[in-house]
């Protein structure tokens, strides 16, 4: 669906929700070394996927840092492997959004998913029917081979299921992006829960927590509640920060855009609605985490896993303030987590304004 948001956004100020419980996130002292080690591999392993200038732009987005912030307690080599995988997914995600590349062909995206299943079954994909898939799957095979060494069979199966879920969501997004359909908010969120891809990192988090199966008391109900709130928090927080960049590209697969189109809301009204949902999930997650520790005990595997999920939620928000992926290539984070931003063509400007200033100036 082709929609031009340029006239809606030009210079628009919006108030972000408060993320005061999430930022700053926990950051490792060796974060820059992890990024450097990951990028060294990327410059070689991903060189065939993008021209040098485009690869440099993508690495500047620092998807490796996102991985560090959401998995701050992972062993170093495990973290480097996961960071490489995230950098690869960033390129793949761009291609699946790009209507001139994979984003124009849902069948092609589905073919990619089928080849991934072969990789997870331990078979080699040397020459897929589509020659381009060979280029896409060599670095993915390298990433998965390295990650598998750190995962138990149970976690590997869980990771596979989540990769499959991610591709199902991506294929649905391709169909949606190329249609004239406008989802309502609930239908959009059902799709987004798959395509955001966080389930893959939730599965990697299982490798860092005690095994659930060894616990005498089953914590499945608490775990599912924690996962649900964490997933929606991350998906919708991403949509708040990425809306400007996606609107510039006339990409409407975003919660804010969905509300503007389906409910005829203003940009700020849509931000408020999504922000309220983010905060509702954040508060519900924290309540559930306290309840989990009280009922199951603070040392129960699900309690420990809940702590890992909380780091993921916090790390995702922190990185969103920092990255050029959402905020434009000229963006330089100043270390502050501001709430009033101006949506400009090509960039998001984090301002010193308060909401009171916007009201006084007639901007709210």
JSON list of N, CA and C in Angstrom, two decimals, residues 109 113 161-175 191 194-195:
[
{"chain": "A", "resi": 109, "resn": "UNK", "atom": "N", "xyz": [10.59, -15.18, -0.40]},
{"chain": "A", "resi": 109, "resn": "UNK", "atom": "CA", "xyz": [10.82, -15.19, 1.04]},
{"chain": "A", "resi": 109, "resn": "UNK", "atom": "C", "xyz": [10.47, -16.56, 1.62]},
{"chain": "A", "resi": 113, "resn": "UNK", "atom": "N", "xyz": [12.83, -19.45, 3.68]},
{"chain": "A", "resi": 113, "resn": "UNK", "atom": "CA", "xyz": [12.45, -20.16, 4.90]},
{"chain": "A", "resi": 113, "resn": "UNK", "atom": "C", "xyz": [12.68, -21.67, 4.74]},
{"chain": "A", "resi": 161, "resn": "UNK", "atom": "N", "xyz": [12.48, -23.03, 15.99]},
{"chain": "A", "resi": 161, "resn": "UNK", "atom": "CA", "xyz": [11.06, -22.68, 15.92]},
{"chain": "A", "resi": 161, "resn": "UNK", "atom": "C", "xyz": [10.87, -21.17, 15.81]},
{"chain": "A", "resi": 162, "resn": "UNK", "atom": "N", "xyz": [11.70, -20.44, 16.53]},
{"chain": "A", "resi": 162, "resn": "UNK", "atom": "CA", "xyz": [11.56, -18.98, 16.50]},
{"chain": "A", "resi": 162, "resn": "UNK", "atom": "C", "xyz": [12.07, -18.38, 15.19]},
{"chain": "A", "resi": 163, "resn": "UNK", "atom": "N", "xyz": [13.12, -18.96, 14.61]},
{"chain": "A", "resi": 163, "resn": "UNK", "atom": "CA", "xyz": [13.56, -18.50, 13.29]},
{"chain": "A", "resi": 163, "resn": "UNK", "atom": "C", "xyz": [12.46, -18.75, 12.27]},
{"chain": "A", "resi": 164, "resn": "UNK", "atom": "N", "xyz": [11.82, -19.91, 12.37]},
{"chain": "A", "resi": 164, "resn": "UNK", "atom": "CA", "xyz": [10.71, -20.24, 11.47]},
{"chain": "A", "resi": 164, "resn": "UNK", "atom": "C", "xyz": [9.56, -19.25, 11.66]},
{"chain": "A", "resi": 165, "resn": "UNK", "atom": "N", "xyz": [9.26, -18.94, 12.91]},
{"chain": "A", "resi": 165, "resn": "UNK", "atom": "CA", "xyz": [8.20, -17.97, 13.21]},
{"chain": "A", "resi": 165, "resn": "UNK", "atom": "C", "xyz": [8.53, -16.60, 12.61]},
{"chain": "A", "resi": 166, "resn": "UNK", "atom": "N", "xyz": [9.79, -16.21, 12.70]},
{"chain": "A", "resi": 166, "resn": "UNK", "atom": "CA", "xyz": [10.24, -14.94, 12.13]},
{"chain": "A", "resi": 166, "resn": "UNK", "atom": "C", "xyz": [9.97, -14.89, 10.63]},
{"chain": "A", "resi": 167, "resn": "UNK", "atom": "N", "xyz": [10.30, -15.98, 9.94]},
{"chain": "A", "resi": 167, "resn": "UNK", "atom": "CA", "xyz": [10.10, -15.98, 8.50]},
{"chain": "A", "resi": 167, "resn": "UNK", "atom": "C", "xyz": [8.63, -16.01, 8.12]},
{"chain": "A", "resi": 168, "resn": "UNK", "atom": "N", "xyz": [7.81, -16.69, 8.91]},
{"chain": "A", "resi": 168, "resn": "UNK", "atom": "CA", "xyz": [6.37, -16.66, 8.66]},
{"chain": "A", "resi": 168, "resn": "UNK", "atom": "C", "xyz": [5.87, -15.22, 8.76]},
{"chain": "A", "resi": 169, "resn": "UNK", "atom": "N", "xyz": [6.33, -14.50, 9.79]},
{"chain": "A", "resi": 169, "resn": "UNK", "atom": "CA", "xyz": [5.95, -13.11, 9.94]},
{"chain": "A", "resi": 169, "resn": "UNK", "atom": "C", "xyz": [6.45, -12.25, 8.81]},
{"chain": "A", "resi": 170, "resn": "UNK", "atom": "N", "xyz": [7.69, -12.50, 8.37]},
{"chain": "A", "resi": 170, "resn": "UNK", "atom": "CA", "xyz": [8.25, -11.71, 7.27]},
{"chain": "A", "resi": 170, "resn": "UNK", "atom": "C", "xyz": [7.47, -11.92, 5.98]},
{"chain": "A", "resi": 171, "resn": "UNK", "atom": "N", "xyz": [7.10, -13.16, 5.71]},
{"chain": "A", "resi": 171, "resn": "UNK", "atom": "CA", "xyz": [6.32, -13.45, 4.50]},
{"chain": "A", "resi": 171, "resn": "UNK", "atom": "C", "xyz": [4.96, -12.75, 4.58]},
{"chain": "A", "resi": 172, "resn": "UNK", "atom": "N", "xyz": [4.33, -12.78, 5.75]},
{"chain": "A", "resi": 172, "resn": "UNK", "atom": "CA", "xyz": [3.05, -12.09, 5.91]},
{"chain": "A", "resi": 172, "resn": "UNK", "atom": "C", "xyz": [3.22, -10.59, 5.70]},
{"chain": "A", "resi": 173, "resn": "UNK", "atom": "N", "xyz": [4.32, -10.04, 6.21]},
{"chain": "A", "resi": 173, "resn": "UNK", "atom": "CA", "xyz": [4.58, -8.62, 6.01]},
{"chain": "A", "resi": 173, "resn": "UNK", "atom": "C", "xyz": [4.74, -8.27, 4.53]},
{"chain": "A", "resi": 174, "resn": "UNK", "atom": "N", "xyz": [5.41, -9.15, 3.79]},
{"chain": "A", "resi": 174, "resn": "UNK", "atom": "CA", "xyz": [5.59, -8.91, 2.36]},
{"chain": "A", "resi": 174, "resn": "UNK", "atom": "C", "xyz": [4.22, -8.86, 1.66]},
{"chain": "A", "resi": 175, "resn": "UNK", "atom": "N", "xyz": [3.35, -9.83, 1.97]},
{"chain": "A", "resi": 175, "resn": "UNK", "atom": "CA", "xyz": [2.01, -9.81, 1.40]},
{"chain": "A", "resi": 175, "resn": "UNK", "atom": "C", "xyz": [1.28, -8.52, 1.78]},
{"chain": "A", "resi": 191, "resn": "UNK", "atom": "N", "xyz": [0.56, -9.90, 13.68]},
{"chain": "A", "resi": 191, "resn": "UNK", "atom": "CA", "xyz": [1.60, -10.11, 12.67]},
{"chain": "A", "resi": 191, "resn": "UNK", "atom": "C", "xyz": [2.97, -9.70, 13.20]},
{"chain": "A", "resi": 194, "resn": "UNK", "atom": "N", "xyz": [5.33, -11.94, 15.30]},
{"chain": "A", "resi": 194, "resn": "UNK", "atom": "CA", "xyz": [6.17, -12.89, 14.58]},
{"chain": "A", "resi": 194, "resn": "UNK", "atom": "C", "xyz": [7.36, -12.20, 13.93]},
{"chain": "A", "resi": 195, "resn": "UNK", "atom": "N", "xyz": [7.10, -11.13, 13.19]},
{"chain": "A", "resi": 195, "resn": "UNK", "atom": "CA", "xyz": [8.15, -10.56, 12.34]},
{"chain": "A", "resi": 195, "resn": "UNK", "atom": "C", "xyz": [9.20, -9.78, 13.11]}
]
